Each structure stands twice: as structure tokens, then as C-alpha cells.
Amino acid sequence: MKVIKSLAIVAVTASLFSCGKQIKEVKSLETEIDSVSYAVGLSMANQLKFNFKEVDKDVLLQAISNGLDSTNLLIAYSDTQAVLTPFFNKKREEMMKEQQAKQAEEAAAKFGDNKKAGEDFLAENKNKPGVKTTASGLQYMVMKEGTGEKPASPTTKVKVHYHGTNLEGKVFDSSVDRGEPSEFALNQVIPGWTEGLQLMSVGSKYKFFIPQELAYKAAQRGPQIKPFSTLIFEVELLDIVK
């Protein structure tokens, strides 16, 4: 990770400075080493400013001083990664969540009508004859009931034929049209499929009505799957791949 690398540079660069002397302000860069030294410092500062805004400058300078003298170390060199890695992993997760929340907010503002259309469709569809609704909100209809075995778990690999459309009836993906079944593990597809296929026996054909939260949520997948799309699939479970 860039931040960890930049902090590692601090430890390496510390050996270039003398901490036994008071820091003096340099007015001009007279030699090549002066310029390189200043450039290294600016590079570190820039990386820290954008990747670790919480940095405590006093503690940082003390660490450089301690590292140069190899005395009064508050953390052993061998323990630095154990401190840095979990902290920056947590920061990365927080940044990803913030970014996802921002994207979801922007998508909601732009595609709010699309989300409502899906909710309205599912509210009406659940009352139609033959439509069943699971606790998660997945709706399905049995078109043909098979007699074979069911997938044992979300890691089970299956062979299926499917035909997917959006609420407008536009086809966005179809193994039937391609004339070639698909194989995949159930945990490699959208949650609506993972749940729905575990209800099926080999030889079954179901129709799934998948809410956006069990599909791609705020993400767009091609021109026909806009953010917050409710998806409709006809799925035939051909076999369980051993």
C-alpha cells in the first residue's frame, strides 16, 4: 500500500539526517544533495498529507530522531508492520465504504425512479398466482419441478440455462440465446441467484424476480441493467457439477 511504503521511506530516509543537531532552516539549496534531500522530504510530506492526514508531526520527528540514534525506541523495528498494516487496512475499508456510499447517493439521485419502479413491480407481483416470496424478498415461480438433487451449499458448482430481462422486457443476458449452458459456483453470482438456485432440484425451471438489493444495487452492468434494477430470470438447473 502506498501509505505503508511512504512511511517505510521515512525510516530509510532518517539515516540521511543528523538528529544530534538542532534543525536549522535552509534558505537555499546549494548542492545536488541539498536538492535531493529536500525533494525526498517534499515527496514524503505529500504522501503523508494525502494518505495519512492524522499524522502527528512531533511524534513523527521523534521517531526519525530515535531511529537515527537507535535509542529510546518506543516500537521495535520488527513490530512496525504489525502496527501499520491493520491501521491502514482499516483506513482503506473506511475509504471504500465512503466511496460506495457516495456512489449510492449519486445513483439514488439519478435513478430513484428506477428503484421505485422495481419496488412497485414487486409489490404487485407478489400477489400473483404461483409467486412465492422468501424472507430476503426474492420472488420466484415454479415453471417446472425437477426430481434430481439440490445444491448442497453456496459453494456448489452448477450447470444452468438462463434468460435474463429487465422490467422493460429487454434481454441483457441469455445462455439460451447463445445456445451454451453456463457453469459456476453459487457464491460467484448475485445473491438472488445464490439463494434461488438452492431452492431448485436438478431438472427444475424457475422464474426469479430479483430485487435490486439482491442483484447489483447501485452499480450499473451494461446498458440494460441500470442502478437499482429489479431483474427477471428464467433459470433451468441442468446439473450439479461434481
PDB file of C-alpha atoms in Angstrom:
ATOM      1  CA  MET A   1       0.000   0.000   0.000  1.00  0.00           C
ATOM      2  CA  LYS A   2       1.277   3.488  -0.891  1.00  0.00           C
ATOM      3  CA  VAL A   3       0.962   4.839   2.636  1.00  0.00           C
ATOM      4  CA  ILE A   4       2.896   1.989   4.201  1.00  0.00           C
ATOM      5  CA  LYS A   5       5.561   2.350   1.539  1.00  0.00           C
ATOM      6  CA  SER A   6       5.806   6.078   2.193  1.00  0.00           C
ATOM      7  CA  LEU A   7       6.205   5.502   5.903  1.00  0.00           C
ATOM      8  CA  ALA A   8       8.841   2.893   5.191  1.00  0.00           C
ATOM      9  CA  ILE A   9      10.690   5.588   3.223  1.00  0.00           C
ATOM     10  CA  VAL A  10      10.654   7.707   6.366  1.00  0.00           C
ATOM     11  CA  ALA A  11      12.617   5.036   8.224  1.00  0.00           C
ATOM     12  CA  VAL A  12      15.110   4.659   5.382  1.00  0.00           C
ATOM     13  CA  THR A  13      15.471   8.388   4.814  1.00  0.00           C
ATOM     14  CA  ALA A  14      16.004   9.020   8.504  1.00  0.00           C
ATOM     15  CA  SER A  15      19.523   7.674   8.142  1.00  0.00           C
ATOM     16  CA  LEU A  16      20.340  10.603   5.846  1.00  0.00           C
ATOM     17  CA  PHE A  17      19.855  13.196   8.587  1.00  0.00           C
ATOM     18  CA  SER A  18      21.716  14.042  11.769  1.00  0.00           C
ATOM     19  CA  CYS A  19      19.344  14.331  14.702  1.00  0.00           C
ATOM     20  CA  GLY A  20      22.053  15.190  17.153  1.00  0.00           C
ATOM     21  CA  LYS A  21      21.832  18.785  15.913  1.00  0.00           C
ATOM     22  CA  GLN A  22      19.027  21.281  16.103  1.00  0.00           C
ATOM     23  CA  ILE A  23      17.063  21.620  12.910  1.00  0.00           C
ATOM     24  CA  LYS A  24      18.045  24.781  11.108  1.00  0.00           C
ATOM     25  CA  GLU A  25      16.080  26.490   8.392  1.00  0.00           C
ATOM     26  CA  VAL A  26      17.695  26.228   4.956  1.00  0.00           C
ATOM     27  CA  LYS A  27      17.229  29.309   2.786  1.00  0.00           C
ATOM     28  CA  SER A  28      18.602  27.878  -0.472  1.00  0.00           C
ATOM     29  CA  LEU A  29      19.682  24.567  -1.975  1.00  0.00           C
ATOM     30  CA  GLU A  30      23.371  24.828  -2.818  1.00  0.00           C
ATOM     31  CA  THR A  31      24.309  21.285  -3.816  1.00  0.00           C
ATOM     32  CA  GLU A  32      22.789  18.298  -5.567  1.00  0.00           C
ATOM     33  CA  ILE A  33      22.462  16.502  -2.219  1.00  0.00           C
ATOM     34  CA  ASP A  34      20.637  19.538  -0.822  1.00  0.00           C
ATOM     35  CA  SER A  35      18.130  19.378  -3.673  1.00  0.00           C
ATOM     36  CA  VAL A  36      17.677  15.598  -3.470  1.00  0.00           C
ATOM     37  CA  SER A  37      17.278  15.755   0.308  1.00  0.00           C
ATOM     38  CA  TYR A  38      14.641  18.473   0.007  1.00  0.00           C
ATOM     39  CA  ALA A  39      12.836  16.612  -2.784  1.00  0.00           C
ATOM     40  CA  VAL A  40      12.719  13.427  -0.686  1.00  0.00           C
ATOM     41  CA  GLY A  41      11.248  15.383   2.215  1.00  0.00           C
ATOM     42  CA  LEU A  42       8.614  17.007  -0.008  1.00  0.00           C
ATOM     43  CA  SER A  43       7.710  13.647  -1.503  1.00  0.00           C
ATOM     44  CA  MET A  44       7.205  12.129   1.942  1.00  0.00           C
ATOM     45  CA  ALA A  45       5.207  15.137   3.105  1.00  0.00           C
ATOM     46  CA  ASN A  46       2.972  14.994   0.045  1.00  0.00           C
ATOM     47  CA  GLN A  47       2.233  11.291   0.503  1.00  0.00           C
ATOM     48  CA  LEU A  48       1.543  11.737   4.189  1.00  0.00           C
ATOM     49  CA  LYS A  49      -0.687  14.768   3.569  1.00  0.00           C
ATOM     50  CA  PHE A  50      -2.937  12.891   1.177  1.00  0.00           C
ATOM     51  CA  ASN A  51      -2.803   9.413   2.716  1.00  0.00           C
ATOM     52  CA  PHE A  52      -2.317   9.987   6.448  1.00  0.00           C
ATOM     53  CA  LYS A  53      -3.786  13.329   7.429  1.00  0.00           C
ATOM     54  CA  GLU A  54      -3.842  12.280  11.080  1.00  0.00           C
ATOM     55  CA  VAL A  55      -0.040  12.202  11.306  1.00  0.00           C
ATOM     56  CA  ASP A  56       1.372  13.750  14.476  1.00  0.00           C
ATOM     57  CA  LYS A  57       4.409  15.727  13.296  1.00  0.00           C
ATOM     58  CA  ASP A  58       6.064  15.806  16.718  1.00  0.00           C
ATOM     59  CA  VAL A  59       5.801  12.036  17.135  1.00  0.00           C
ATOM     60  CA  LEU A  60       6.988  11.527  13.560  1.00  0.00           C
ATOM     61  CA  LEU A  61      10.083  13.693  14.055  1.00  0.00           C
ATOM     62  CA  GLN A  62      10.814  11.962  17.367  1.00  0.00           C
ATOM     63  CA  ALA A  63      10.635   8.567  15.616  1.00  0.00           C
ATOM     64  CA  ILE A  64      13.118   9.763  12.974  1.00  0.00           C
ATOM     65  CA  SER A  65      15.423  11.011  15.722  1.00  0.00           C
ATOM     66  CA  ASN A  66      15.114   7.768  17.708  1.00  0.00           C
ATOM     67  CA  GLY A  67      15.652   5.736  14.568  1.00  0.00           C
ATOM     68  CA  LEU A  68      18.830   7.601  13.699  1.00  0.00           C
ATOM     69  CA  ASP A  69      20.270   7.124  17.149  1.00  0.00           C
ATOM     70  CA  SER A  70      18.807   3.616  17.528  1.00  0.00           C
ATOM     71  CA  THR A  71      17.930   4.571  21.092  1.00  0.00           C
ATOM     72  CA  ASN A  72      14.739   5.074  23.094  1.00  0.00           C
ATOM     73  CA  LEU A  73      12.668   3.217  20.526  1.00  0.00           C
ATOM     74  CA  LEU A  74       9.030   3.067  21.577  1.00  0.00           C
ATOM     75  CA  ILE A  75       8.298   0.439  18.911  1.00  0.00           C
ATOM     76  CA  ALA A  76      10.801  -2.148  17.732  1.00  0.00           C
ATOM     77  CA  TYR A  77      11.663  -2.077  14.026  1.00  0.00           C
ATOM     78  CA  SER A  78      10.365  -5.647  13.745  1.00  0.00           C
ATOM     79  CA  ASP A  79       6.944  -4.553  15.065  1.00  0.00           C
ATOM     80  CA  THR A  80       6.324  -1.633  12.708  1.00  0.00           C
ATOM     81  CA  GLN A  81       4.349  -3.608  10.131  1.00  0.00           C
ATOM     82  CA  ALA A  82       2.190  -5.117  12.879  1.00  0.00           C
ATOM     83  CA  VAL A  83       1.204  -1.535  13.793  1.00  0.00           C
ATOM     84  CA  LEU A  84       0.913  -0.111  10.272  1.00  0.00           C
ATOM     85  CA  THR A  85      -0.874  -2.908   8.417  1.00  0.00           C
ATOM     86  CA  PRO A  86      -4.113  -3.171  10.455  1.00  0.00           C
ATOM     87  CA  PHE A  87      -4.391   0.621  10.736  1.00  0.00           C
ATOM     88  CA  PHE A  88      -4.115   1.265   7.010  1.00  0.00           C
ATOM     89  CA  ASN A  89      -6.261  -1.754   6.148  1.00  0.00           C
ATOM     90  CA  LYS A  90      -8.969  -0.198   8.319  1.00  0.00           C
ATOM     91  CA  LYS A  91      -8.484   3.190   6.643  1.00  0.00           C
ATOM     92  CA  ARG A  92      -8.748   1.576   3.221  1.00  0.00           C
ATOM     93  CA  GLU A  93     -12.003  -0.158   4.196  1.00  0.00           C
ATOM     94  CA  GLU A  94     -13.398   3.122   5.558  1.00  0.00           C
ATOM     95  CA  MET A  95     -12.466   4.943   2.357  1.00  0.00           C
ATOM     96  CA  MET A  96     -14.078   2.233   0.240  1.00  0.00           C
ATOM     97  CA  LYS A  97     -17.278   2.408   2.292  1.00  0.00           C
ATOM     98  CA  GLU A  98     -17.340   6.199   1.985  1.00  0.00           C
ATOM     99  CA  GLN A  99     -16.838   5.940  -1.758  1.00  0.00           C
ATOM    100  CA  GLN A 100     -19.558   3.308  -2.103  1.00  0.00           C
ATOM    101  CA  ALA A 101     -21.950   5.393  -0.006  1.00  0.00           C
ATOM    102  CA  LYS A 102     -21.235   8.436  -2.169  1.00  0.00           C
ATOM    103  CA  GLN A 103     -21.784   6.435  -5.359  1.00  0.00           C
ATOM    104  CA  ALA A 104     -25.038   5.023  -3.963  1.00  0.00           C
ATOM    105  CA  GLU A 105     -26.217   8.521  -3.043  1.00  0.00           C
ATOM    106  CA  GLU A 106     -25.398   9.855  -6.509  1.00  0.00           C
ATOM    107  CA  ALA A 107     -27.084   6.875  -8.157  1.00  0.00           C
ATOM    108  CA  ALA A 108     -30.170   7.285  -5.957  1.00  0.00           C
ATOM    109  CA  ALA A 109     -30.485  10.925  -7.007  1.00  0.00           C
ATOM    110  CA  LYS A 110     -30.191   9.997 -10.682  1.00  0.00           C
ATOM    111  CA  PHE A 111     -32.003   6.652 -10.760  1.00  0.00           C
ATOM    112  CA  GLY A 112     -34.516   6.998  -7.914  1.00  0.00           C
ATOM    113  CA  ASP A 113     -37.407   6.431 -10.329  1.00  0.00           C
ATOM    114  CA  ASN A 114     -35.821   3.156 -11.434  1.00  0.00           C
ATOM    115  CA  LYS A 115     -35.664   1.949  -7.830  1.00  0.00           C
ATOM    116  CA  LYS A 116     -39.294   2.886  -7.201  1.00  0.00           C
ATOM    117  CA  ALA A 117     -40.393   1.132 -10.395  1.00  0.00           C
ATOM    118  CA  GLY A 118     -38.817  -2.071  -9.104  1.00  0.00           C
ATOM    119  CA  GLU A 119     -40.439  -1.736  -5.702  1.00  0.00           C
ATOM    120  CA  ASP A 120     -43.850  -1.090  -7.259  1.00  0.00           C
ATOM    121  CA  PHE A 121     -43.465  -4.056  -9.594  1.00  0.00           C
ATOM    122  CA  LEU A 122     -42.523  -6.446  -6.793  1.00  0.00           C
ATOM    123  CA  ALA A 123     -45.344  -5.186  -4.549  1.00  0.00           C
ATOM    124  CA  GLU A 124     -47.868  -6.064  -7.245  1.00  0.00           C
ATOM    125  CA  ASN A 125     -46.109  -9.199  -8.473  1.00  0.00           C
ATOM    126  CA  LYS A 126     -46.049 -10.925  -5.069  1.00  0.00           C
ATOM    127  CA  ASN A 127     -49.843 -11.233  -5.129  1.00  0.00           C
ATOM    128  CA  LYS A 128     -49.974 -13.011  -8.472  1.00  0.00           C
ATOM    129  CA  PRO A 129     -50.904 -16.731  -8.537  1.00  0.00           C
ATOM    130  CA  GLY A 130     -47.924 -19.038  -8.139  1.00  0.00           C
ATOM    131  CA  VAL A 131     -45.476 -16.352  -6.980  1.00  0.00           C
ATOM    132  CA  LYS A 132     -43.708 -17.096  -3.703  1.00  0.00           C
ATOM    133  CA  THR A 133     -41.604 -14.669  -1.655  1.00  0.00           C
ATOM    134  CA  THR A 134     -38.692 -15.615   0.593  1.00  0.00           C
ATOM    135  CA  ALA A 135     -37.652 -13.818   3.787  1.00  0.00           C
ATOM    136  CA  SER A 136     -34.970 -11.909   1.841  1.00  0.00           C
ATOM    137  CA  GLY A 137     -37.506 -10.504  -0.612  1.00  0.00           C
ATOM    138  CA  LEU A 138     -36.638 -12.836  -3.504  1.00  0.00           C
ATOM    139  CA  GLN A 139     -39.724 -13.753  -5.518  1.00  0.00           C
ATOM    140  CA  TYR A 140     -39.959 -16.900  -7.622  1.00  0.00           C
ATOM    141  CA  MET A 141     -42.380 -19.021  -9.597  1.00  0.00           C
ATOM    142  CA  VAL A 142     -42.022 -22.741 -10.292  1.00  0.00           C
ATOM    143  CA  MET A 143     -42.329 -23.340 -14.027  1.00  0.00           C
ATOM    144  CA  LYS A 144     -41.267 -26.980 -13.819  1.00  0.00           C
ATOM    145  CA  GLU A 145     -40.297 -29.025 -10.759  1.00  0.00           C
ATOM    146  CA  GLY A 146     -37.387 -31.398 -11.157  1.00  0.00           C
ATOM    147  CA  THR A 147     -36.682 -34.647  -9.339  1.00  0.00           C
ATOM    148  CA  GLY A 148     -32.898 -34.506  -9.010  1.00  0.00           C
ATOM    149  CA  GLU A 149     -30.721 -33.394  -6.120  1.00  0.00           C
ATOM    150  CA  LYS A 150     -30.482 -29.856  -4.822  1.00  0.00           C
ATOM    151  CA  PRO A 151     -27.281 -27.832  -4.496  1.00  0.00           C
ATOM    152  CA  ALA A 152     -25.778 -28.667  -1.122  1.00  0.00           C
ATOM    153  CA  SER A 153     -24.308 -25.252  -0.297  1.00  0.00           C
ATOM    154  CA  PRO A 154     -23.353 -21.838  -1.701  1.00  0.00           C
ATOM    155  CA  THR A 155     -20.051 -23.332  -2.869  1.00  0.00           C
ATOM    156  CA  THR A 156     -21.771 -25.957  -5.038  1.00  0.00           C
ATOM    157  CA  LYS A 157     -20.981 -25.679  -8.734  1.00  0.00           C
ATOM    158  CA  VAL A 158     -23.958 -25.918 -11.075  1.00  0.00           C
ATOM    159  CA  LYS A 159     -24.774 -26.074 -14.780  1.00  0.00           C
ATOM    160  CA  VAL A 160     -27.702 -23.922 -15.886  1.00  0.00           C
ATOM    161  CA  HIS A 161     -29.552 -22.389 -18.782  1.00  0.00           C
ATOM    162  CA  TYR A 162     -30.962 -18.923 -18.171  1.00  0.00           C
ATOM    163  CA  HIS A 163     -32.663 -15.978 -19.839  1.00  0.00           C
ATOM    164  CA  GLY A 164     -32.447 -12.552 -18.161  1.00  0.00           C
ATOM    165  CA  THR A 165     -34.552  -9.448 -18.805  1.00  0.00           C
ATOM    166  CA  ASN A 166     -35.147  -6.108 -17.143  1.00  0.00           C
ATOM    167  CA  LEU A 167     -38.588  -4.748 -16.243  1.00  0.00           C
ATOM    168  CA  GLU A 168     -38.976  -3.355 -19.755  1.00  0.00           C
ATOM    169  CA  GLY A 169     -38.552  -6.870 -21.137  1.00  0.00           C
ATOM    170  CA  LYS A 170     -35.195  -6.151 -22.755  1.00  0.00           C
ATOM    171  CA  VAL A 171     -32.813  -9.118 -22.753  1.00  0.00           C
ATOM    172  CA  PHE A 172     -29.442  -8.341 -21.169  1.00  0.00           C
ATOM    173  CA  ASP A 173     -28.013 -11.866 -21.000  1.00  0.00           C
ATOM    174  CA  SER A 174     -29.137 -15.296 -22.137  1.00  0.00           C
ATOM    175  CA  SER A 175     -27.326 -18.611 -22.284  1.00  0.00           C
ATOM    176  CA  VAL A 176     -30.417 -19.892 -24.131  1.00  0.00           C
ATOM    177  CA  ASP A 177     -29.862 -17.399 -26.942  1.00  0.00           C
ATOM    178  CA  ARG A 178     -26.176 -18.297 -27.046  1.00  0.00           C
ATOM    179  CA  GLY A 179     -27.042 -21.988 -27.148  1.00  0.00           C
ATOM    180  CA  GLU A 180     -24.482 -22.808 -24.471  1.00  0.00           C
ATOM    181  CA  PRO A 181     -25.204 -23.537 -20.758  1.00  0.00           C
ATOM    182  CA  SER A 182     -23.176 -21.805 -18.056  1.00  0.00           C
ATOM    183  CA  GLU A 183     -21.292 -23.331 -15.148  1.00  0.00           C
ATOM    184  CA  PHE A 184     -20.388 -21.529 -11.929  1.00  0.00           C
ATOM    185  CA  ALA A 185     -20.261 -21.861  -8.157  1.00  0.00           C
ATOM    186  CA  LEU A 186     -23.310 -20.385  -6.441  1.00  0.00           C
ATOM    187  CA  ASN A 187     -21.191 -17.974  -4.391  1.00  0.00           C
ATOM    188  CA  GLN A 188     -19.827 -16.430  -7.601  1.00  0.00           C
ATOM    189  CA  VAL A 189     -23.120 -14.884  -8.705  1.00  0.00           C
ATOM    190  CA  ILE A 190     -25.572 -12.283  -7.386  1.00  0.00           C
ATOM    191  CA  PRO A 191     -27.250 -13.085  -4.024  1.00  0.00           C
ATOM    192  CA  GLY A 192     -30.645 -13.627  -5.652  1.00  0.00           C
ATOM    193  CA  TRP A 193     -29.208 -16.452  -7.727  1.00  0.00           C
ATOM    194  CA  THR A 194     -27.252 -17.912  -4.832  1.00  0.00           C
ATOM    195  CA  GLU A 195     -30.441 -18.176  -2.784  1.00  0.00           C
ATOM    196  CA  GLY A 196     -32.820 -19.104  -5.574  1.00  0.00           C
ATOM    197  CA  LEU A 197     -30.824 -21.947  -7.075  1.00  0.00           C
ATOM    198  CA  GLN A 198     -30.559 -23.635  -3.687  1.00  0.00           C
ATOM    199  CA  LEU A 199     -34.362 -23.978  -3.762  1.00  0.00           C
ATOM    200  CA  MET A 200     -34.228 -25.929  -7.018  1.00  0.00           C
ATOM    201  CA  SER A 201     -33.739 -29.586  -7.812  1.00  0.00           C
ATOM    202  CA  VAL A 202     -31.899 -30.723 -10.934  1.00  0.00           C
ATOM    203  CA  GLY A 203     -34.402 -30.686 -13.787  1.00  0.00           C
ATOM    204  CA  SER A 204     -36.322 -27.714 -12.352  1.00  0.00           C
ATOM    205  CA  LYS A 205     -37.099 -24.495 -14.159  1.00  0.00           C
ATOM    206  CA  TYR A 206     -37.930 -21.423 -12.050  1.00  0.00           C
ATOM    207  CA  LYS A 207     -38.662 -17.808 -12.771  1.00  0.00           C
ATOM    208  CA  PHE A 208     -36.879 -15.405 -10.425  1.00  0.00           C
ATOM    209  CA  PHE A 209     -37.927 -11.822  -9.713  1.00  0.00           C
ATOM    210  CA  ILE A 210     -34.838 -10.395  -8.047  1.00  0.00           C
ATOM    211  CA  PRO A 211     -34.968  -7.117  -6.050  1.00  0.00           C
ATOM    212  CA  GLN A 212     -32.136  -4.688  -6.687  1.00  0.00           C
ATOM    213  CA  GLU A 213     -30.655  -5.293  -3.235  1.00  0.00           C
ATOM    214  CA  LEU A 214     -30.195  -8.981  -4.171  1.00  0.00           C
ATOM    215  CA  ALA A 215     -28.790  -8.028  -7.594  1.00  0.00           C
ATOM    216  CA  TYR A 216     -26.359  -5.214  -8.425  1.00  0.00           C
ATOM    217  CA  LYS A 217     -27.737  -2.496  -6.111  1.00  0.00           C
ATOM    218  CA  ALA A 218     -26.381   0.928  -7.115  1.00  0.00           C
ATOM    219  CA  ALA A 219     -23.990  -0.452  -9.728  1.00  0.00           C
ATOM    220  CA  GLN A 220     -24.668  -0.408 -13.465  1.00  0.00           C
ATOM    221  CA  ARG A 221     -23.970  -3.519 -15.530  1.00  0.00           C
ATOM    222  CA  GLY A 222     -24.182  -2.637 -19.184  1.00  0.00           C
ATOM    223  CA  PRO A 223     -26.839  -0.533 -20.944  1.00  0.00           C
ATOM    224  CA  GLN A 224     -29.808  -2.683 -19.896  1.00  0.00           C
ATOM    225  CA  ILE A 225     -29.013  -3.059 -16.175  1.00  0.00           C
ATOM    226  CA  LYS A 226     -29.166   0.413 -14.703  1.00  0.00           C
ATOM    227  CA  PRO A 227     -28.550   1.154 -10.995  1.00  0.00           C
ATOM    228  CA  PHE A 228     -31.213  -0.272  -8.665  1.00  0.00           C
ATOM    229  CA  SER A 229     -32.591  -2.572 -11.365  1.00  0.00           C
ATOM    230  CA  THR A 230     -35.026  -5.331 -10.481  1.00  0.00           C
ATOM    231  CA  LEU A 231     -34.129  -8.323 -12.661  1.00  0.00           C
ATOM    232  CA  ILE A 232     -36.182 -11.203 -14.047  1.00  0.00           C
ATOM    233  CA  PHE A 233     -34.636 -14.561 -14.899  1.00  0.00           C
ATOM    234  CA  GLU A 234     -35.926 -17.854 -16.195  1.00  0.00           C
ATOM    235  CA  VAL A 235     -33.443 -20.425 -14.900  1.00  0.00           C
ATOM    236  CA  GLU A 236     -33.229 -24.149 -15.590  1.00  0.00           C
ATOM    237  CA  LEU A 237     -30.967 -26.223 -13.332  1.00  0.00           C
ATOM    238  CA  LEU A 238     -29.435 -28.771 -15.685  1.00  0.00           C
ATOM    239  CA  ASP A 239     -26.929 -30.472 -13.432  1.00  0.00           C
ATOM    240  CA  ILE A 240     -24.724 -30.244 -10.343  1.00  0.00           C
ATOM    241  CA  VAL A 241     -21.097 -30.281 -11.424  1.00  0.00           C
ATOM    242  CA  LYS A 242     -19.018 -32.692  -9.391  1.00  0.00           C
TER     243      LYS A 242
END
